[in-house]
């Protein structure tokens, strides 16, 4: 398209932004209007995308990191012929896929945005996939707001994109100066963004974001820059084109007062249809697979489940060419390094930048790769918003968090995951797994690759005894009764991870006193095996849960909730970490915080004697 | 101290790092050894700190952002005479305050570190307090690792420190090149850090981090730089002074193999005692207070609880000079803007940088200010690791999160807090409050200021009816029975926030059918009012919980857990959001996800008829 046509397309995007926000009586039309020319030039002259085949690996990708400018994105879809005018005007109404912020319910949206500062780091993941895995000349375009440049996650993305030489990535910053409640820290001082971009190793191009010819040249330059990513820093005007709102504070996130007058001021309704360029033909590179040969461990050996994670993941990678792994600079602790050594082409070091770690995994899975991300379980909390948003992205993510709970010992509470089960159970579509031995870990790692949604595997720092044969199978949603005298059981002990071993020791001690304890290994905390718990409740009527985690939202709460609306609602004593832990030896800490065999046995004893007294 | 003495002190710090790690058989001595000279010069010639009066507002502050270098920090404490050699050698043993990573169990440690990238942004909060609130010439010194420069939170701190012209803040980057598992992205290319610092508006000084004279000059320059913060970028050698480990990979987080030989190589044990300079005398500025006059709302009016938050906070600020507020660029949504207008001297805009928002609040409270931080409740998830660490810091934080749940409507799931109750209940020492009306909100805002630990207030976007008189009192840990026929009640409905109003409507509908429903407003979700729930369980035997939140770890789970070990364990039906919500009108969404009056009434009806059938 030539400049005149591009300007017309920009006006159409503005008009459509205003129209759909007016229909919805909400939305962020002024945030779309500032970037309208930027997107007109991209759609008409640069984007290569097959709207009939959105999963095509050769497609360029367009992500609205400033997801609140959804009116503009949907105006693009209308101009591309992907949605009708009627669909556009159903914006934000219940049942429409055109939600307030974009989600992958829309076929041409790969990831949800709306929490700022996430689109660019996710784009890094997409660009890693394009350059190093798919190995196709597709380009990743990210529309960023200037307000979100205050998010640290953006600078994680800047650093990683340069480190990985992602010349297939272009960030477009819509510098309209105004955030929700006032000016940004930088305002229109666009040289600041340029200097920061240069210091982080990017090519930077400053333009007037309403000069379509300058935009066109900038994109051409961005697409042809080699060896580094490019940022187009576009000075723009919020609400551009409508005097009543242009560059005015107080117009963020509001439909216009007089949409008809605004549309008239913009030259009225247009129906320009853009023929978007097709992607280059080409097949994505694929890595070879083979037979799955998981590691096998001898019963009675002592192996850390984190070690089994690394060994199983490397085996999975040998079997499946779609498996890739990332770690946050602790691969020698999580044992992701075993995968990295076995499959260096499919491993990405993300350094100490957990938001980028998660975002890259989201970007990789959006391009069809099976991404496993690992760090200390405690440090996934750094990326909790990314995980929350990944659920809205309907992402399939595999997270492995090591160093769970007080059993890590001397390093102290900053390194101990004690809220991870609670926070990750609360994520929609999540699965929470916590194996207690190496063979079980290996089986669950293999299962993760085929489990939909956000799957979290919690592993242990210390070695634990192998208690399961290497041929045993473990399904997501299952549990294992590891000790039982069937109808003779007096009490049930439920543990997961390290506490399974403590519960087994407690059961042995109780047996000497004539108390028969059923022990359940609740390795799948979500989904939970309610049937096995129900059966235990019916037989024993009393349950002790024990977890290396704070009490709220953990194993105990999950067990109680699973039985809350049942006929049998057993009395449950929850053993959990109830103080802020200190440094010390693992066994000292397990004892001090009341989750070792001795405390489990004491709790069981008390429950059983109460039962006897009551009967 | 002169250069010779400083070098000796540096060697003492190295020797002590090795000694205590050897005693503990763990720790990160090589990470302390790289920064030993940097800290020797600081302690001897620049730090102004009264070890006998650590809370003195005029003290400088020293924060180890690289908290794993705790051996070095503890060596400093020994040199300053604050701890004995015996205490030093109890490092990491159970019961010692000298934990694996520093915590405020140590009188001279203000905040816990050990999750990287947090010390500097917390230092920004301390420096804000020193410059704008205390108004004293104290200086904030932050020792940073180079690995943690990959954390986006560090760049949030860089931007905010420059924006607020924090010339009382100095960051010292110990560029030892090596992270846990290998080289950082930047390595020893220290000019990169300089360029980034300049681009973010800082003064930057590059030095050899083992040249004590250069260090001395750099600190003098840093302390005298005006109008902007300074970063000292020090090229150092990890494990400096001991050939076996110097600049070697594989020595992160390990005690040395042969500590005796290493100590000998370093010149042996030393007992240099440093007389640390005293702070300048001076009283911290304090703001005036007065009588507390909370806003009052008329029963029957419709007011959003987020609005009541802002109005109550402004009133609290008028009454108490220690109250300060911060917001993440959404003050016109959270209504923190009402406080900002009333008390501009005590309000800090943190822009869209939630990690810095939380970290600043932690820093402010560490200097004795009563900090209230607000954003959308969903976006506190961006700072979840900061909140987790704040609990380890034993911080008193007040967090107000608006826009809870599907009741926000059209903006869609990215803006809806649906995991916040679960994730924040799991934080140790936390309090979780969720008021349903404006008068209750006002009372709880006042209560927050005197509640220890991490206090979270969840507010609503839509207006809700005022149902409580302005004179009613609401204690943390309480609940309110808002409707009851005492012993005649057939079923109990438990809600919080918007669902209280739905439960009341349901109770009215049920009454017409002859079913008497007790309605409990569980405004304090943690701590929870178990007695009131227990009484309801005894009377009605059946409970419906309803919450605008995902089911795991929310109101329902809290209620069930509170009754799990009681004699009366009622059957509980949990109504909660069980799908990923869409955009739509609030009432459409409340209905679609089964948490409106109609669904509550249906659940109650079913429970009651089951009870009748069973009896």
Short mmCIF file of N, CA and C in Angstrom, two decimals, chain A residues 416-509:
data_model
loop_
_atom_site.label_atom_id
_atom_site.label_comp_id
_atom_site.label_asym_id
_atom_site.label_seq_id
_atom_site.Cartn_x
_atom_site.Cartn_y
_atom_site.Cartn_z
N UNK A 416 13.36 -22.07 50.51
CA UNK A 416 12.40 -23.15 50.75
C UNK A 416 11.04 -22.83 50.11
N UNK A 417 10.56 -23.70 49.25
CA UNK A 417 9.19 -23.51 48.75
C UNK A 417 8.22 -23.99 49.81
N UNK A 418 7.40 -23.09 50.30
CA UNK A 418 6.43 -23.43 51.35
C UNK A 418 5.04 -22.91 51.03
N UNK A 419 4.92 -22.20 49.91
CA UNK A 419 3.62 -21.70 49.45
C UNK A 419 3.30 -22.19 48.06
N UNK A 420 4.20 -23.00 47.50
CA UNK A 420 4.07 -23.35 46.08
C UNK A 420 2.87 -24.23 45.78
N UNK A 421 2.59 -25.19 46.63
CA UNK A 421 1.44 -26.06 46.36
C UNK A 421 0.16 -25.22 46.36
N UNK A 422 0.03 -24.35 47.35
CA UNK A 422 -1.18 -23.52 47.46
C UNK A 422 -1.33 -22.60 46.26
N UNK A 423 -0.26 -21.91 45.92
CA UNK A 423 -0.38 -20.91 44.87
C UNK A 423 -0.59 -21.57 43.51
N UNK A 424 0.00 -22.73 43.31
CA UNK A 424 -0.14 -23.38 42.00
C UNK A 424 -1.41 -24.22 41.89
N UNK A 425 -1.91 -24.74 43.01
CA UNK A 425 -3.24 -25.38 42.96
C UNK A 425 -4.30 -24.36 42.54
N UNK A 426 -4.12 -23.11 42.94
CA UNK A 426 -5.15 -22.09 42.65
C UNK A 426 -5.16 -21.65 41.20
N UNK A 427 -4.16 -22.02 40.44
CA UNK A 427 -4.12 -21.66 39.01
C UNK A 427 -5.11 -22.54 38.25
N UNK A 428 -5.95 -21.90 37.46
CA UNK A 428 -6.93 -22.65 36.67
C UNK A 428 -6.20 -23.59 35.71
N UNK A 429 -6.70 -24.78 35.56
CA UNK A 429 -6.18 -25.79 34.64
C UNK A 429 -4.88 -26.41 35.13
N UNK A 430 -4.50 -26.15 36.37
CA UNK A 430 -3.20 -26.65 36.82
C UNK A 430 -3.27 -28.09 37.29
N UNK A 431 -2.11 -28.73 37.25
CA UNK A 431 -1.89 -30.06 37.82
C UNK A 431 -0.70 -29.92 38.76
N UNK A 432 -0.81 -30.47 39.96
CA UNK A 432 0.27 -30.35 40.95
C UNK A 432 0.70 -31.75 41.38
N UNK A 433 1.94 -32.08 41.07
CA UNK A 433 2.49 -33.41 41.34
C UNK A 433 3.67 -33.30 42.30
N UNK A 434 3.76 -34.26 43.21
CA UNK A 434 4.86 -34.21 44.19
C UNK A 434 5.32 -35.63 44.50
N UNK A 435 6.22 -36.14 43.66
CA UNK A 435 6.65 -37.53 43.86
C UNK A 435 7.58 -37.68 45.06
N UNK A 436 7.65 -38.90 45.57
CA UNK A 436 8.50 -39.17 46.74
C UNK A 436 9.68 -40.05 46.41
N UNK A 437 9.68 -40.66 45.24
CA UNK A 437 10.86 -41.47 44.90
C UNK A 437 11.23 -41.31 43.43
N UNK A 438 12.38 -41.84 43.09
CA UNK A 438 12.96 -41.56 41.77
C UNK A 438 12.19 -42.24 40.64
N UNK A 439 11.76 -43.49 40.84
CA UNK A 439 11.02 -44.15 39.76
C UNK A 439 9.67 -43.47 39.51
N UNK A 440 9.03 -43.07 40.59
CA UNK A 440 7.75 -42.36 40.46
C UNK A 440 7.97 -41.04 39.72
N UNK A 441 9.05 -40.35 40.07
CA UNK A 441 9.37 -39.09 39.40
C UNK A 441 9.52 -39.30 37.90
N UNK A 442 10.27 -40.32 37.53
CA UNK A 442 10.51 -40.57 36.10
C UNK A 442 9.20 -40.80 35.36
N UNK A 443 8.32 -41.57 35.95
CA UNK A 443 7.03 -41.84 35.29
C UNK A 443 6.20 -40.57 35.17
N UNK A 444 6.25 -39.75 36.19
CA UNK A 444 5.45 -38.52 36.16
C UNK A 444 6.03 -37.50 35.18
N UNK A 445 7.35 -37.47 35.05
CA UNK A 445 7.95 -36.57 34.06
C UNK A 445 7.45 -36.94 32.66
N UNK A 446 7.42 -38.23 32.39
CA UNK A 446 6.92 -38.67 31.08
C UNK A 446 5.45 -38.29 30.91
N UNK A 447 4.66 -38.42 31.99
CA UNK A 447 3.24 -38.09 31.91
C UNK A 447 3.01 -36.60 31.69
N UNK A 448 3.90 -35.79 32.25
CA UNK A 448 3.74 -34.32 32.13
C UNK A 448 3.64 -33.88 30.67
N UNK A 449 4.44 -34.53 29.82
CA UNK A 449 4.52 -34.09 28.43
C UNK A 449 3.20 -34.22 27.69
N UNK A 450 2.30 -35.06 28.22
CA UNK A 450 1.00 -35.24 27.57
C UNK A 450 -0.16 -34.72 28.40
N UNK A 451 0.14 -33.94 29.42
CA UNK A 451 -0.92 -33.42 30.28
C UNK A 451 -1.22 -31.98 29.89
N UNK A 452 -2.49 -31.69 29.66
CA UNK A 452 -2.86 -30.33 29.25
C UNK A 452 -2.79 -29.36 30.41
N UNK A 453 -2.53 -28.11 30.09
CA UNK A 453 -2.55 -27.06 31.10
C UNK A 453 -1.20 -26.84 31.75
N UNK A 454 -1.24 -26.25 32.94
CA UNK A 454 -0.02 -25.88 33.67
C UNK A 454 0.29 -27.02 34.62
N UNK A 455 1.36 -27.74 34.36
CA UNK A 455 1.70 -28.90 35.18
C UNK A 455 2.94 -28.59 36.01
N UNK A 456 2.80 -28.74 37.31
CA UNK A 456 3.90 -28.42 38.23
C UNK A 456 4.36 -29.70 38.90
N UNK A 457 5.66 -29.94 38.84
CA UNK A 457 6.28 -31.08 39.52
C UNK A 457 7.18 -30.53 40.61
N UNK A 458 6.94 -30.97 41.83
CA UNK A 458 7.71 -30.47 42.98
C UNK A 458 8.73 -31.53 43.38
N UNK A 459 10.00 -31.17 43.32
CA UNK A 459 11.03 -32.16 43.64
C UNK A 459 11.81 -31.78 44.89
N UNK A 460 12.54 -32.76 45.40
CA UNK A 460 13.21 -32.64 46.69
C UNK A 460 14.71 -32.47 46.52
N UNK A 461 15.30 -31.72 47.46
CA UNK A 461 16.75 -31.60 47.47
C UNK A 461 17.43 -32.86 48.00
N UNK A 462 17.03 -33.37 49.18
CA UNK A 462 17.77 -34.51 49.73
C UNK A 462 17.46 -35.81 48.99
N UNK A 463 18.36 -36.74 49.13
CA UNK A 463 18.08 -38.09 48.63
C UNK A 463 16.97 -38.73 49.45
N UNK A 464 16.12 -39.49 48.77
CA UNK A 464 15.08 -40.25 49.47
C UNK A 464 15.14 -41.69 48.97
N UNK A 465 14.72 -42.62 49.80
CA UNK A 465 14.81 -44.02 49.38
C UNK A 465 13.87 -44.32 48.21
N UNK A 466 14.35 -45.13 47.29
CA UNK A 466 13.48 -45.62 46.22
C UNK A 466 12.57 -46.69 46.82
N UNK A 467 11.26 -46.47 46.74
CA UNK A 467 10.33 -47.44 47.34
C UNK A 467 9.46 -48.14 46.29
N UNK A 468 9.50 -47.63 45.05
CA UNK A 468 8.65 -48.24 44.02
C UNK A 468 9.53 -48.93 42.99
N UNK A 469 9.04 -50.02 42.50
CA UNK A 469 9.72 -50.72 41.41
C UNK A 469 9.68 -49.86 40.15
N UNK A 470 10.70 -50.00 39.34
CA UNK A 470 10.79 -49.20 38.12
C UNK A 470 9.68 -49.53 37.12
N UNK A 471 9.00 -50.63 37.30
CA UNK A 471 7.92 -50.97 36.37
C UNK A 471 6.55 -50.48 36.83
N UNK A 472 6.47 -49.92 38.02
CA UNK A 472 5.16 -49.43 38.47
C UNK A 472 4.74 -48.22 37.65
N UNK A 473 3.45 -48.12 37.43
CA UNK A 473 2.91 -46.98 36.67
C UNK A 473 2.25 -45.99 37.63
N UNK A 474 2.35 -44.72 37.31
CA UNK A 474 1.74 -43.66 38.12
C UNK A 474 1.00 -42.69 37.22
N UNK A 475 -0.29 -42.64 37.37
CA UNK A 475 -1.10 -41.76 36.54
C UNK A 475 -1.33 -40.42 37.23
N UNK A 476 -1.43 -39.37 36.43
CA UNK A 476 -1.86 -38.08 36.98
C UNK A 476 -3.27 -38.26 37.53
N UNK A 477 -3.48 -37.79 38.76
CA UNK A 477 -4.79 -37.95 39.39
C UNK A 477 -4.88 -39.17 40.29
N UNK A 478 -3.81 -39.93 40.35
CA UNK A 478 -3.82 -41.12 41.19
C UNK A 478 -3.17 -40.89 42.54
N UNK A 479 -3.11 -41.95 43.31
CA UNK A 479 -2.37 -41.94 44.58
C UNK A 479 -1.93 -43.38 44.79
N UNK A 480 -1.18 -43.63 45.84
CA UNK A 480 -0.74 -45.01 46.09
C UNK A 480 -0.90 -45.31 47.58
N UNK A 481 -1.61 -46.41 47.86
CA UNK A 481 -1.66 -46.89 49.24
C UNK A 481 -0.39 -47.71 49.43
N UNK A 482 0.54 -47.16 50.19
CA UNK A 482 1.85 -47.82 50.30
C UNK A 482 1.92 -48.76 51.50
N UNK A 483 0.93 -48.70 52.34
CA UNK A 483 0.92 -49.60 53.49
C UNK A 483 -0.52 -49.67 53.97
N UNK A 484 -1.00 -50.87 54.23
CA UNK A 484 -2.38 -51.02 54.68
C UNK A 484 -2.61 -52.41 55.20
N UNK A 485 -3.47 -52.52 56.21
CA UNK A 485 -3.96 -53.82 56.66
C UNK A 485 -5.45 -53.90 56.33
N UNK A 486 -5.82 -53.23 55.25
CA UNK A 486 -7.22 -53.23 54.76
C UNK A 486 -8.20 -52.82 55.88
N UNK A 487 -9.18 -53.66 56.13
CA UNK A 487 -10.24 -53.24 57.07
C UNK A 487 -9.75 -53.12 58.51
N UNK A 488 -8.54 -53.58 58.75
CA UNK A 488 -8.00 -53.51 60.11
C UNK A 488 -7.39 -52.15 60.43
N UNK A 489 -7.26 -51.28 59.42
CA UNK A 489 -6.56 -50.01 59.65
C UNK A 489 -7.33 -49.12 60.63
N UNK A 490 -6.58 -48.53 61.54
CA UNK A 490 -7.17 -47.68 62.58
C UNK A 490 -7.14 -46.20 62.21
N UNK A 491 -6.20 -45.83 61.38
CA UNK A 491 -5.97 -44.42 61.08
C UNK A 491 -5.28 -44.35 59.72
N UNK A 492 -5.45 -43.22 59.05
CA UNK A 492 -4.80 -43.04 57.75
C UNK A 492 -3.80 -41.90 57.83
N UNK A 493 -2.63 -42.11 57.28
CA UNK A 493 -1.60 -41.07 57.20
C UNK A 493 -1.44 -40.71 55.73
N UNK A 494 -1.61 -39.43 55.41
CA UNK A 494 -1.48 -38.99 54.02
C UNK A 494 -0.28 -38.05 53.91
N UNK A 495 0.65 -38.40 53.07
CA UNK A 495 1.82 -37.54 52.83
C UNK A 495 2.07 -37.39 51.35
N UNK A 496 3.06 -36.60 51.02
CA UNK A 496 3.51 -36.44 49.63
C UNK A 496 4.97 -36.01 49.70
N UNK A 497 5.76 -36.50 48.77
CA UNK A 497 7.17 -36.15 48.78
C UNK A 497 7.86 -36.71 50.01
N UNK A 498 8.67 -35.89 50.65
CA UNK A 498 9.51 -36.36 51.76
C UNK A 498 8.66 -36.89 52.91
N UNK A 499 7.46 -36.40 53.07
CA UNK A 499 6.65 -36.82 54.22
C UNK A 499 6.08 -38.23 54.05
N UNK A 500 6.08 -38.76 52.84
CA UNK A 500 5.66 -40.16 52.66
C UNK A 500 6.61 -41.07 53.46
N UNK A 501 7.88 -40.75 53.37
CA UNK A 501 8.87 -41.59 54.07
C UNK A 501 8.74 -41.44 55.59
N UNK A 502 8.42 -40.25 56.03
CA UNK A 502 8.20 -40.05 57.47
C UNK A 502 6.93 -40.79 57.91
N UNK A 503 5.91 -40.76 57.08
CA UNK A 503 4.66 -41.45 57.42
C UNK A 503 4.89 -42.96 57.49
N UNK A 504 5.72 -43.48 56.60
CA UNK A 504 6.02 -44.92 56.65
C UNK A 504 6.75 -45.28 57.94
N UNK A 505 7.69 -44.40 58.33
CA UNK A 505 8.40 -44.66 59.59
C UNK A 505 7.43 -44.61 60.77
N UNK A 506 6.53 -43.64 60.72
CA UNK A 506 5.54 -43.50 61.80
C UNK A 506 4.66 -44.75 61.86
N UNK A 507 4.27 -45.25 60.70
CA UNK A 507 3.40 -46.43 60.67
C UNK A 507 4.09 -47.63 61.30
N UNK A 508 5.39 -47.74 61.05
CA UNK A 508 6.15 -48.84 61.67
C UNK A 508 6.13 -48.72 63.20
N UNK A 509 6.37 -47.51 63.66
CA UNK A 509 6.37 -47.29 65.11
C UNK A 509 4.99 -47.59 65.69
#
